[in-house]
Coordinates of N, CA and C in Angstrom, one line a residue:
M1 N 48.9 77.2 102.8 CA 50.0 76.5 103.5 C 50.2 75.2 102.9
S2 N 51.4 74.9 102.5 CA 51.7 73.6 101.8 C 52.3 72.6 102.7
I3 N 52.7 71.5 102.2 CA 53.3 70.4 103.0 C 54.3 69.7 102.2
I4 N 55.3 69.1 102.8 CA 56.3 68.3 102.2 C 55.8 66.9 102.0
F5 N 55.8 66.4 100.8 CA 55.2 65.0 100.5 C 56.3 64.0 100.2
D6 N 57.5 64.4 100.0 CA 58.6 63.5 99.7 C 58.8 62.4 100.7
P7 N 58.6 61.1 100.4 CA 58.8 60.0 101.4 C 60.2 60.0 102.0
W8 N 61.2 60.4 101.3 CA 62.5 60.5 101.8 C 62.6 61.4 103.0
F9 N 61.8 62.5 102.9 CA 61.8 63.5 104.1 C 61.3 62.8 105.3
Y10 N 60.2 62.0 105.2 CA 59.6 61.4 106.3 C 60.4 60.2 106.8
A11 N 61.3 59.7 106.0 CA 62.2 58.6 106.4 C 63.2 59.1 107.5
V12 N 63.5 60.4 107.4 CA 64.3 61.0 108.5 C 63.5 61.8 109.5
A13 N 62.4 62.4 109.1 CA 61.6 63.2 110.0 C 60.9 62.4 111.1
I14 N 60.4 61.3 110.8 CA 59.7 60.5 111.8 C 60.6 60.0 112.9
P15 N 61.8 59.4 112.5 CA 62.7 59.1 113.6 C 63.2 60.3 114.4
A16 N 63.4 61.5 113.7 CA 63.8 62.7 114.4 C 62.7 63.1 115.5
V17 N 61.5 63.1 115.1 CA 60.4 63.5 116.0 C 60.3 62.5 117.1
F18 N 60.5 61.2 116.9 CA 60.4 60.2 117.9 C 61.6 60.4 118.9
L19 N 62.8 60.8 118.4 CA 63.9 61.0 119.3 C 63.6 62.3 120.2
L20 N 63.0 63.3 119.6 CA 62.7 64.5 120.4 C 61.6 64.1 121.5
G21 N 60.7 63.2 121.1 CA 59.7 62.8 122.1 C 60.3 62.0 123.3
L22 N 61.3 61.2 123.0 CA 62.0 60.4 124.0 C 62.7 61.4 124.9
A23 N 63.4 62.4 124.3 CA 64.1 63.4 125.1 C 63.2 64.2 126.0
K24 N 62.1 64.7 125.5 CA 61.2 65.4 126.3 C 60.5 64.6 127.3
G25 N 60.4 63.3 127.1 CA 59.8 62.4 128.1 C 60.7 62.1 129.2
G26 N 62.0 62.3 129.1 CA 62.9 62.1 130.1 C 64.3 61.5 129.8
F27 N 64.4 61.0 128.5 CA 65.7 60.5 128.0 C 66.5 61.6 127.5
S28 N 66.8 62.5 128.4 CA 67.5 63.8 128.1 C 68.8 63.5 127.4
G29 N 69.1 64.1 126.2 CA 70.3 63.9 125.5 C 70.1 63.2 124.1
V30 N 69.1 62.2 124.0 CA 69.0 61.5 122.8 C 68.4 62.4 121.7
G31 N 67.8 63.5 122.1 CA 67.2 64.4 121.1 C 68.2 65.2 120.3
I32 N 69.5 65.2 120.7 CA 70.5 65.9 120.0 C 70.7 65.4 118.5
A33 N 70.3 64.1 118.3 CA 70.4 63.5 117.0 C 69.3 64.0 116.0
A34 N 68.3 64.7 116.5 CA 67.1 64.9 115.7 C 67.4 65.9 114.5
T35 N 67.9 67.1 114.9 CA 68.2 68.1 113.8 C 69.3 67.6 112.8
P36 N 70.4 67.0 113.3 CA 71.4 66.5 112.3 C 70.7 65.5 111.4
L37 N 69.8 64.6 111.9 CA 69.2 63.6 111.1 C 68.3 64.3 110.0
L38 N 67.5 65.3 110.4 CA 66.7 66.0 109.4 C 67.5 66.8 108.5
A39 N 68.7 67.3 108.9 CA 69.5 68.1 108.1 C 70.2 67.3 106.9
L40 N 70.0 66.0 106.9 CA 70.4 65.2 105.8 C 69.5 65.5 104.6
Y41 N 68.3 66.1 104.9 CA 67.3 66.4 103.8 C 67.2 67.9 103.6
L42 N 67.2 68.6 104.7 CA 67.0 70.1 104.6 C 68.3 70.8 105.0
P43 N 68.4 72.1 104.7 CA 69.5 72.9 105.3 C 69.3 72.9 106.8
P44 N 70.4 72.8 107.6 CA 70.3 72.6 109.0 C 69.4 73.6 109.8
L45 N 69.5 74.9 109.5 CA 68.7 75.8 110.2 C 67.3 75.7 109.8
E46 N 67.0 75.4 108.5 CA 65.6 75.1 108.1 C 65.0 73.9 108.8
A47 N 65.9 72.9 109.0 CA 65.5 71.7 109.7 C 65.1 72.1 111.2
A48 N 66.0 72.9 111.8 CA 65.7 73.4 113.2 C 64.4 74.1 113.2
G49 N 64.2 75.0 112.2 CA 62.9 75.8 112.2 C 61.7 74.9 112.1
L50 N 61.8 73.9 111.2 CA 60.7 73.0 111.1 C 60.4 72.2 112.4
L51 N 61.4 71.9 113.1 CA 61.2 71.1 114.3 C 60.7 72.0 115.5
L52 N 60.9 73.3 115.4 CA 60.6 74.2 116.6 C 59.1 74.0 117.0
P53 N 58.1 74.1 116.1 CA 56.7 73.9 116.6 C 56.5 72.6 117.2
V54 N 57.2 71.6 116.7 CA 57.1 70.2 117.3 C 57.6 70.3 118.7
L55 N 58.8 70.9 118.9 CA 59.4 71.0 120.2 C 58.5 71.7 121.2
I56 N 57.9 72.8 120.7 CA 57.1 73.6 121.6 C 55.8 72.9 122.0
T57 N 55.2 72.1 121.1 CA 54.1 71.2 121.5 C 54.5 70.2 122.5
Q58 N 55.7 69.6 122.3 CA 56.2 68.6 123.3 C 56.5 69.3 124.6
D59 N 57.0 70.5 124.6 CA 57.3 71.3 125.8 C 56.0 71.4 126.7
L60 N 54.9 71.8 126.0 CA 53.6 72.0 126.7 C 53.2 70.7 127.4
I61 N 53.4 69.6 126.8 CA 53.0 68.3 127.4 C 53.9 68.0 128.6
S62 N 55.2 68.2 128.4 CA 56.1 67.9 129.5 C 56.0 68.9 130.7
L63 N 55.7 70.2 130.4 CA 55.5 71.2 131.4 C 54.4 70.8 132.3
Y64 N 53.3 70.2 131.8 CA 52.2 69.8 132.6 C 52.5 68.6 133.4
V65 N 53.2 67.6 132.8 CA 53.5 66.4 133.5 C 54.5 66.6 134.7
Y66 N 55.5 67.5 134.4 CA 56.6 67.7 135.4 C 56.5 69.1 136.1
R67 N 55.3 69.6 136.2 CA 55.1 71.0 136.7 C 55.5 71.2 138.1
H68 N 55.6 70.1 138.9 CA 55.9 70.2 140.3 C 57.3 69.8 140.7
H69 N 58.1 69.6 139.6 CA 59.5 69.0 139.8 C 60.5 69.9 139.2
W70 N 60.8 71.1 139.8 CA 61.8 72.0 139.3 C 62.5 72.8 140.3
D71 N 63.6 73.4 139.9 CA 64.5 74.1 140.9 C 64.7 75.5 140.3
A72 N 64.2 76.6 141.0 CA 64.3 77.9 140.5 C 65.7 78.4 140.5
R73 N 66.5 78.1 141.4 CA 67.9 78.6 141.5 C 68.7 78.2 140.3
S74 N 68.6 77.0 139.8 CA 69.3 76.5 138.7 C 68.9 77.3 137.4
L75 N 67.6 77.6 137.3 CA 67.2 78.4 136.1 C 67.7 79.8 136.2
K76 N 67.8 80.4 137.3 CA 68.3 81.7 137.4 C 69.8 81.8 137.0
V77 N 70.5 80.7 137.3 CA 72.0 80.7 137.0 C 72.2 80.5 135.5
M78 N 71.4 79.6 134.8 CA 71.7 79.2 133.5 C 71.0 80.1 132.4
L79 N 69.8 80.6 132.7 CA 69.1 81.3 131.6 C 69.8 82.5 131.1
P80 N 70.5 83.4 131.9 CA 71.2 84.5 131.3 C 72.2 84.1 130.3
G81 N 73.0 83.1 130.6 CA 74.0 82.6 129.7 C 73.4 82.0 128.4
A82 N 72.2 81.3 128.6 CA 71.6 80.8 127.4 C 71.1 81.9 126.5
L83 N 70.6 83.0 127.0 CA 70.2 84.1 126.2 C 71.4 84.6 125.4
A84 N 72.5 84.8 126.0 CA 73.7 85.3 125.3 C 74.1 84.3 124.2
G85 N 74.1 83.0 124.5 CA 74.5 82.0 123.5 C 73.5 82.0 122.4
M86 N 72.3 82.2 122.6 CA 71.3 82.2 121.5 C 71.6 83.5 120.6
A87 N 71.9 84.6 121.2 CA 72.2 85.8 120.5 C 73.4 85.6 119.6
I88 N 74.4 84.9 120.1 CA 75.6 84.6 119.3 C 75.3 83.7 118.1
A89 N 74.5 82.7 118.4 CA 74.1 81.7 117.4 C 73.2 82.4 116.3
W90 N 72.3 83.3 116.7 CA 71.5 84.1 115.8 C 72.4 84.9 114.8
W91 N 73.4 85.6 115.4 CA 74.3 86.4 114.6 C 75.1 85.5 113.6
T92 N 75.6 84.4 114.2 CA 76.4 83.4 113.3 C 75.5 82.9 112.2
A93 N 74.3 82.5 112.4 CA 73.4 82.0 111.4 C 73.1 83.0 110.3
S94 N 73.1 84.3 110.7 CA 72.8 85.3 109.7 C 73.9 85.7 108.8
I95 N 75.2 85.2 109.1 CA 76.3 85.6 108.2 C 77.0 84.5 107.6
V96 N 76.7 83.2 107.9 CA 77.4 82.1 107.3 C 76.5 81.3 106.4
S97 N 77.1 80.5 105.5 CA 76.3 79.7 104.6 C 75.7 78.5 105.2
D98 N 74.8 77.8 104.5 CA 74.2 76.6 104.9 C 75.3 75.5 105.1
D99 N 76.3 75.5 104.3 CA 77.3 74.5 104.4 C 78.2 74.7 105.7
A100 N 78.4 76.0 106.0 CA 79.1 76.3 107.3 C 78.3 75.8 108.5
V101 N 77.0 76.0 108.4 CA 76.1 75.6 109.5 C 76.1 74.0 109.6
R102 N 76.2 73.3 108.4 CA 76.3 71.9 108.4 C 77.6 71.5 109.2
L103 N 78.7 72.2 108.9 CA 79.9 71.9 109.6 C 79.8 72.1 111.1
I104 N 79.1 73.2 111.5 CA 78.9 73.4 113.0 C 78.0 72.4 113.6
V105 N 76.9 72.0 112.9 CA 76.0 71.0 113.5 C 76.7 69.7 113.5
G106 N 77.4 69.3 112.5 CA 78.1 68.0 112.5 C 79.2 68.0 113.5
G107 N 79.9 69.1 113.6 CA 81.0 69.2 114.6 C 80.5 69.1 116.0
V108 N 79.4 69.7 116.3 CA 78.9 69.6 117.7 C 78.5 68.2 118.0
G109 N 77.9 67.5 117.0 CA 77.5 66.1 117.2 C 78.7 65.2 117.4
L110 N 79.7 65.4 116.6 CA 80.9 64.5 116.8 C 81.6 64.8 118.1
V111 N 81.8 66.0 118.5 CA 82.4 66.3 119.8 C 81.6 65.7 120.9
F112 N 80.3 65.8 120.9 CA 79.5 65.2 122.0 C 79.7 63.7 122.0
V113 N 79.5 63.0 120.9 CA 79.6 61.5 120.9 C 81.0 61.1 121.3
L114 N 82.0 61.7 120.7 CA 83.4 61.2 121.0 C 83.7 61.4 122.5
N115 N 83.1 62.5 123.1 CA 83.3 62.8 124.5 C 82.7 61.6 125.3
V116 N 81.5 61.3 124.9 CA 80.7 60.2 125.6 C 81.5 58.9 125.5
W117 N 82.0 58.6 124.3 CA 82.6 57.3 124.1 C 84.0 57.2 124.7
L118 N 84.8 58.3 124.6 CA 86.2 58.3 125.1 C 86.3 58.6 126.6
R119 N 85.2 59.2 127.2 CA 85.3 59.5 128.6 C 84.0 59.0 129.3
P120 N 83.8 57.7 129.2 CA 82.5 57.1 129.7 C 82.4 57.2 131.2
H121 N 83.5 57.3 131.9 CA 83.4 57.4 133.4 C 83.9 58.7 133.9
A122 N 83.8 59.8 133.1 CA 84.2 61.1 133.6 C 83.5 61.5 134.9
S123 N 84.2 62.0 135.8 CA 83.6 62.3 137.1 C 82.8 63.5 137.1
A124 N 81.7 63.5 137.8 CA 80.8 64.7 137.9 C 81.3 65.6 139.0
V125 N 81.7 66.8 138.7 CA 82.1 67.7 139.7 C 81.1 68.9 139.8
K126 N 80.7 69.3 141.0 CA 79.8 70.4 141.1 C 80.5 71.7 140.7
L127 N 79.8 72.4 139.9 CA 80.5 73.6 139.3 C 79.9 74.9 139.9
S128 N 80.6 76.0 139.7 CA 80.3 77.3 140.3 C 79.1 77.9 139.4
D129 N 78.6 79.0 140.0 CA 77.5 79.7 139.2 C 78.1 80.3 137.9
A130 N 79.4 80.8 137.9 CA 80.0 81.3 136.7 C 80.0 80.2 135.6
A131 N 80.4 79.0 136.1 CA 80.4 77.9 135.1 C 79.0 77.6 134.6
G132 N 78.0 77.8 135.5 CA 76.6 77.6 135.0 C 76.2 78.6 134.0
V133 N 76.7 79.8 134.1 CA 76.4 80.8 133.0 C 77.1 80.4 131.7
F134 N 78.3 80.0 131.8 CA 79.1 79.6 130.6 C 78.4 78.4 129.9
W135 N 78.1 77.4 130.7 CA 77.4 76.2 130.1 C 76.0 76.5 129.6
G136 N 75.4 77.5 130.3 CA 74.1 77.9 129.8 C 74.2 78.6 128.4
A137 N 75.3 79.4 128.2 CA 75.6 80.0 126.9 C 75.8 79.0 125.8
V138 N 76.6 78.0 126.2 CA 76.9 76.9 125.2 C 75.6 76.2 124.8
S139 N 74.8 75.9 125.8 CA 73.5 75.2 125.6 C 72.6 76.1 124.7
G140 N 72.6 77.4 125.0 CA 71.7 78.3 124.2 C 72.2 78.3 122.7
F141 N 73.5 78.3 122.5 CA 74.1 78.3 121.2 C 73.7 77.0 120.4
T142 N 74.0 75.9 121.0 CA 73.8 74.6 120.4 C 72.3 74.3 120.2
S143 N 71.5 74.8 121.1 CA 70.0 74.6 121.0 C 69.5 75.4 119.8
F144 N 70.0 76.6 119.6 CA 69.6 77.5 118.5 C 70.0 76.9 117.2
M145 N 71.2 76.4 117.1 CA 71.7 75.8 115.9 C 71.2 74.4 115.5
T146 N 71.0 73.6 116.6 CA 70.8 72.2 116.3 C 69.6 71.6 117.1
Q147 N 68.9 72.4 117.9 CA 67.9 71.9 118.8 C 68.5 70.9 119.7
G148 N 69.8 71.0 120.0 CA 70.5 70.0 120.8 C 71.2 70.6 121.9
G149 N 70.5 71.4 122.8 CA 71.2 72.0 123.9 C 71.4 71.2 125.1
G150 N 70.9 69.9 125.1 CA 70.9 69.1 126.3 C 72.3 68.8 126.8
P151 N 73.3 68.3 126.0 CA 74.6 67.9 126.5 C 75.3 69.0 127.3
P152 N 75.5 70.2 126.8 CA 76.2 71.2 127.6 C 75.3 71.6 128.8
Y153 N 74.0 71.6 128.7 CA 73.2 71.8 129.9 C 73.5 70.8 131.0
Q154 N 73.6 69.6 130.6 CA 73.9 68.5 131.6 C 75.2 68.6 132.2
V155 N 76.2 69.2 131.5 CA 77.6 69.3 132.2 C 77.4 70.1 133.5
Y156 N 76.6 71.1 133.5 CA 76.4 71.9 134.8 C 75.4 71.2 135.7
M157 N 74.3 70.7 135.1 CA 73.2 70.3 135.9 C 73.3 68.9 136.4
L158 N 73.9 68.0 135.7 CA 73.9 66.6 136.1 C 74.4 66.3 137.6
P159 N 75.6 67.0 138.0 CA 76.1 66.7 139.3 C 75.1 67.3 140.4
K160 N 74.2 68.2 140.0 CA 73.3 68.8 141.0 C 72.0 67.9 141.3
L161 N 71.8 66.9 140.4 CA 70.7 66.0 140.6 C 69.4 66.7 140.7
V162 N 69.2 67.7 139.9 CA 67.9 68.5 140.0 C 66.8 67.7 139.3
L163 N 65.6 68.1 139.6 CA 64.4 67.4 139.1 C 64.2 67.7 137.7
V164 N 63.6 66.7 137.0 CA 63.5 66.7 135.5 C 62.6 67.9 135.0
G165 N 61.8 68.5 135.9 CA 61.0 69.6 135.5 C 61.8 70.9 135.2
T166 N 63.0 71.0 135.9 CA 63.9 72.1 135.7 C 64.4 72.1 134.2
T167 N 64.7 70.9 133.7 CA 65.1 70.8 132.3 C 64.0 71.2 131.4
T168 N 62.8 70.7 131.7 CA 61.6 71.0 130.9 C 61.4 72.5 130.8
I169 N 61.4 73.2 131.9 CA 61.1 74.6 132.0 C 62.2 75.4 131.2
F170 N 63.5 75.0 131.4 CA 64.6 75.7 130.8 C 64.5 75.7 129.3
F171 N 64.3 74.5 128.7 CA 64.2 74.4 127.3 C 62.9 74.9 126.7
A172 N 61.8 74.9 127.5 CA 60.5 75.5 127.1 C 60.7 77.0 126.9
I173 N 61.4 77.7 127.8 CA 61.7 79.1 127.7 C 62.6 79.4 126.5
I174 N 63.7 78.6 126.3 CA 64.6 78.7 125.2 C 63.9 78.6 123.9
N175 N 63.1 77.5 123.8 CA 62.4 77.3 122.5 C 61.4 78.4 122.2
A176 N 60.7 78.9 123.2 CA 59.7 80.0 122.9 C 60.5 81.2 122.4
L177 N 61.7 81.5 123.0 CA 62.5 82.7 122.6 C 63.1 82.5 121.2
K178 N 63.1 81.3 120.6 CA 63.6 81.1 119.3 C 62.7 81.6 118.2
I179 N 61.4 81.7 118.5 CA 60.4 82.0 117.5 C 60.7 83.3 116.7
G180 N 61.0 84.4 117.4 CA 61.3 85.6 116.7 C 62.5 85.6 115.8
P181 N 63.7 85.1 116.4 CA 64.9 85.0 115.5 C 64.7 84.1 114.3
Y182 N 64.0 82.9 114.5 CA 63.8 82.0 113.4 C 62.9 82.7 112.3
F183 N 61.9 83.4 112.8 CA 61.1 84.1 111.8 C 61.9 85.2 111.0
L184 N 62.7 85.9 111.7 CA 63.5 86.9 111.0 C 64.6 86.3 110.1
L185 N 65.0 85.1 110.4 CA 65.9 84.4 109.5 C 65.2 83.7 108.3
G186 N 63.9 83.8 108.3 CA 63.1 83.2 107.2 C 63.0 81.7 107.2
Q187 N 63.0 81.1 108.4 CA 62.9 79.7 108.5 C 61.5 79.1 108.6
F188 N 60.5 80.0 108.8 CA 59.1 79.6 108.9 C 58.4 79.7 107.5
T189 N 58.8 78.9 106.6 CA 58.1 78.9 105.3 C 56.8 78.2 105.3
P190 N 55.9 78.5 104.4 CA 54.6 77.8 104.4 C 54.8 76.3 104.4
A191 N 55.7 75.7 103.6 CA 56.0 74.3 103.6 C 56.4 73.8 105.0
N192 N 57.3 74.5 105.6 CA 57.8 74.1 106.9 C 56.7 74.1 108.0
L193 N 55.9 75.2 108.0 CA 54.8 75.3 109.0 C 53.8 74.2 108.7
G194 N 53.4 74.0 107.5 CA 52.4 73.0 107.1 C 52.9 71.6 107.5
T195 N 54.2 71.3 107.3 CA 54.7 70.0 107.6 C 54.8 69.8 109.1
S196 N 55.2 70.9 109.8 CA 55.2 70.9 111.3 C 53.9 70.5 111.9
L197 N 52.8 71.1 111.3 CA 51.5 70.8 111.8 C 51.1 69.4 111.5
A198 N 51.5 68.8 110.4 CA 51.2 67.4 110.1 C 52.0 66.5 111.0
L199 N 53.1 66.9 111.5 CA 53.9 66.1 112.4 C 53.5 66.2 113.9
L200 N 52.6 67.1 114.2 CA 52.3 67.3 115.6 C 51.6 66.1 116.3
P201 N 50.7 65.4 115.7 CA 50.1 64.2 116.3 C 51.2 63.2 116.7
L202 N 52.2 63.0 115.8 CA 53.3 62.1 116.0 C 54.1 62.6 117.2
A203 N 54.3 64.0 117.2 CA 55.1 64.6 118.3 C 54.5 64.3 119.6
A204 N 53.2 64.5 119.7 CA 52.5 64.3 121.0 C 52.6 62.8 121.4
A205 N 52.4 61.9 120.5 CA 52.4 60.5 120.8 C 53.8 60.1 121.2
A206 N 54.9 60.6 120.5 CA 56.3 60.3 120.9 C 56.6 60.8 122.3
N207 N 56.1 62.0 122.6 CA 56.3 62.6 123.9 C 55.7 61.7 125.0
M208 N 54.5 61.3 124.9 CA 53.8 60.5 125.9 C 54.5 59.1 125.9
A209 N 55.0 58.6 124.8 CA 55.7 57.3 124.8 C 57.0 57.5 125.6
G210 N 57.7 58.6 125.4 CA 58.9 58.9 126.2 C 58.7 58.9 127.7
I211 N 57.6 59.6 128.1 CA 57.2 59.7 129.5 C 57.0 58.3 130.1
W212 N 56.3 57.5 129.3 CA 55.9 56.1 129.7 C 57.2 55.2 129.8
L213 N 58.0 55.3 128.7 CA 59.2 54.5 128.7 C 60.2 54.8 129.7
V214 N 60.4 56.1 130.0 CA 61.5 56.5 131.0 C 61.2 55.9 132.4
K215 N 59.9 55.6 132.7 CA 59.6 55.0 134.0 C 59.7 53.5 134.0
R216 N 59.9 52.9 132.8 CA 59.8 51.4 132.8 C 61.0 50.7 132.0
T217 N 61.8 51.5 131.4 CA 62.8 50.9 130.5 C 64.2 51.3 130.9
P218 N 65.2 50.4 130.9 CA 66.6 50.7 131.1 C 67.0 51.7 130.0
T219 N 67.7 52.7 130.3 CA 68.0 53.8 129.4 C 69.2 53.5 128.5
G220 N 70.0 52.5 128.8 CA 71.3 52.2 128.1 C 71.1 52.0 126.6
L221 N 70.1 51.2 126.3 CA 69.9 50.8 124.9 C 69.6 52.0 124.0
F222 N 68.7 52.8 124.6 CA 68.2 54.0 123.8 C 69.4 55.0 123.6
Y223 N 70.3 55.1 124.6 CA 71.4 56.0 124.4 C 72.4 55.5 123.4
R224 N 72.7 54.2 123.5 CA 73.6 53.6 122.5 C 73.2 53.8 121.1
I225 N 71.9 53.5 120.9 CA 71.4 53.7 119.5 C 71.4 55.1 119.1
A226 N 71.0 56.0 119.9 CA 71.0 57.4 119.6 C 72.4 58.0 119.3
Y227 N 73.4 57.6 120.1 CA 74.7 58.1 119.9 C 75.3 57.5 118.7
A228 N 75.1 56.2 118.4 CA 75.6 55.7 117.1 C 75.0 56.4 115.9
L229 N 73.7 56.6 116.0 CA 73.0 57.3 114.9 C 73.6 58.8 114.8
L230 N 73.8 59.4 115.9 CA 74.3 60.8 115.8 C 75.7 60.8 115.2
F231 N 76.5 59.9 115.6 CA 77.9 59.8 115.0 C 77.9 59.7 113.5
V232 N 77.1 58.8 113.0 CA 77.0 58.5 111.5 C 76.5 59.8 110.8
V233 N 75.4 60.3 111.4 CA 74.8 61.5 110.7 C 75.7 62.7 110.8
S234 N 76.4 62.9 111.9 CA 77.4 64.0 112.0 C 78.5 63.9 111.0
V235 N 79.0 62.7 110.9 CA 80.1 62.5 109.8 C 79.6 62.9 108.5
A236 N 78.3 62.5 108.2 CA 77.7 62.8 106.9 C 77.6 64.3 106.7
L237 N 77.2 65.0 107.7 CA 77.0 66.5 107.6 C 78.3 67.2 107.4
V238 N 79.4 66.7 108.2 CA 80.7 67.3 108.0 C 81.2 67.1 106.6
Y239 N 81.0 65.9 106.1 CA 81.4 65.6 104.7 C 80.7 66.5 103.7
Q240 N 79.4 66.6 103.9 CA 78.6 67.4 103.0 C 79.1 68.9 103.0
G241 N 79.2 69.4 104.2 CA 79.6 70.8 104.4 C 81.0 71.0 103.8
L242 N 82.0 70.2 104.1 CA 83.3 70.4 103.6 C 83.4 70.2 102.0
S243 N 82.7 69.2 101.5 CA 82.8 69.0 100.1 C 82.1 70.1 99.3
H244 N 81.0 70.6 99.8 CA 80.4 71.8 99.1 C 81.2 73.0 99.2
L245 N 81.8 73.3 100.4 CA 82.7 74.4 100.5 C 83.9 74.4 99.6
I246 N 84.5 73.2 99.5 CA 85.7 73.0 98.7 C 85.4 73.2 97.2
R247 N 84.3 72.7 96.8 CA 83.9 72.8 95.4 C 83.4 74.3 95.1
G248 N 83.1 75.0 96.2 CA 82.7 76.4 96.0 C 81.3 76.5 95.6

């Protein structure tokens, strides 16, 4: 098993893992920038595959911390849609190029950030179960492609004010179910797995830091930084994808 040693990789990987730790700790949403950031160095799906063991490790920590704070009804509504969304993403990833995936990842990031910036006071309306299945599917799709299923998940869940453990369990299930498809898509290379293992201590530390910070720190600054970063990175990915596709 090998490992990536390029310092430029760690210049994007370390912030990406830290963002995932903050998201798993309770700053839900900031983790959407992690895969686009790492995709500046690796093909997007390979970046998502490298981050998956990191995410699963962080899931285990958060599952323990928030094990008493969850709502079964919300999971029953959203998980079937999430499975369908993951299946669509798996099929999409198997037939399109890395540059097309860059466009998808960058496009998802831009849509999310622009929605936050242009509609900062959008009202939260309680949605039906059918809407929950739909947004579960969107969350499953974006989680598979970008490890960023949080924003569509929140569209349905935020008005319900459910406990943070529900989010933890939802994405722990989704992340565990990605293992087979990512393996079949060839994303678990020796270098990816070795590098993921090397990042696990940082992942655990970032997760605990997120849990500590979410109880003591105003969230506004973290979100502003994460969204600005996501915007810049998403523009870069869209540019990369378009320029490579145009050049053929």
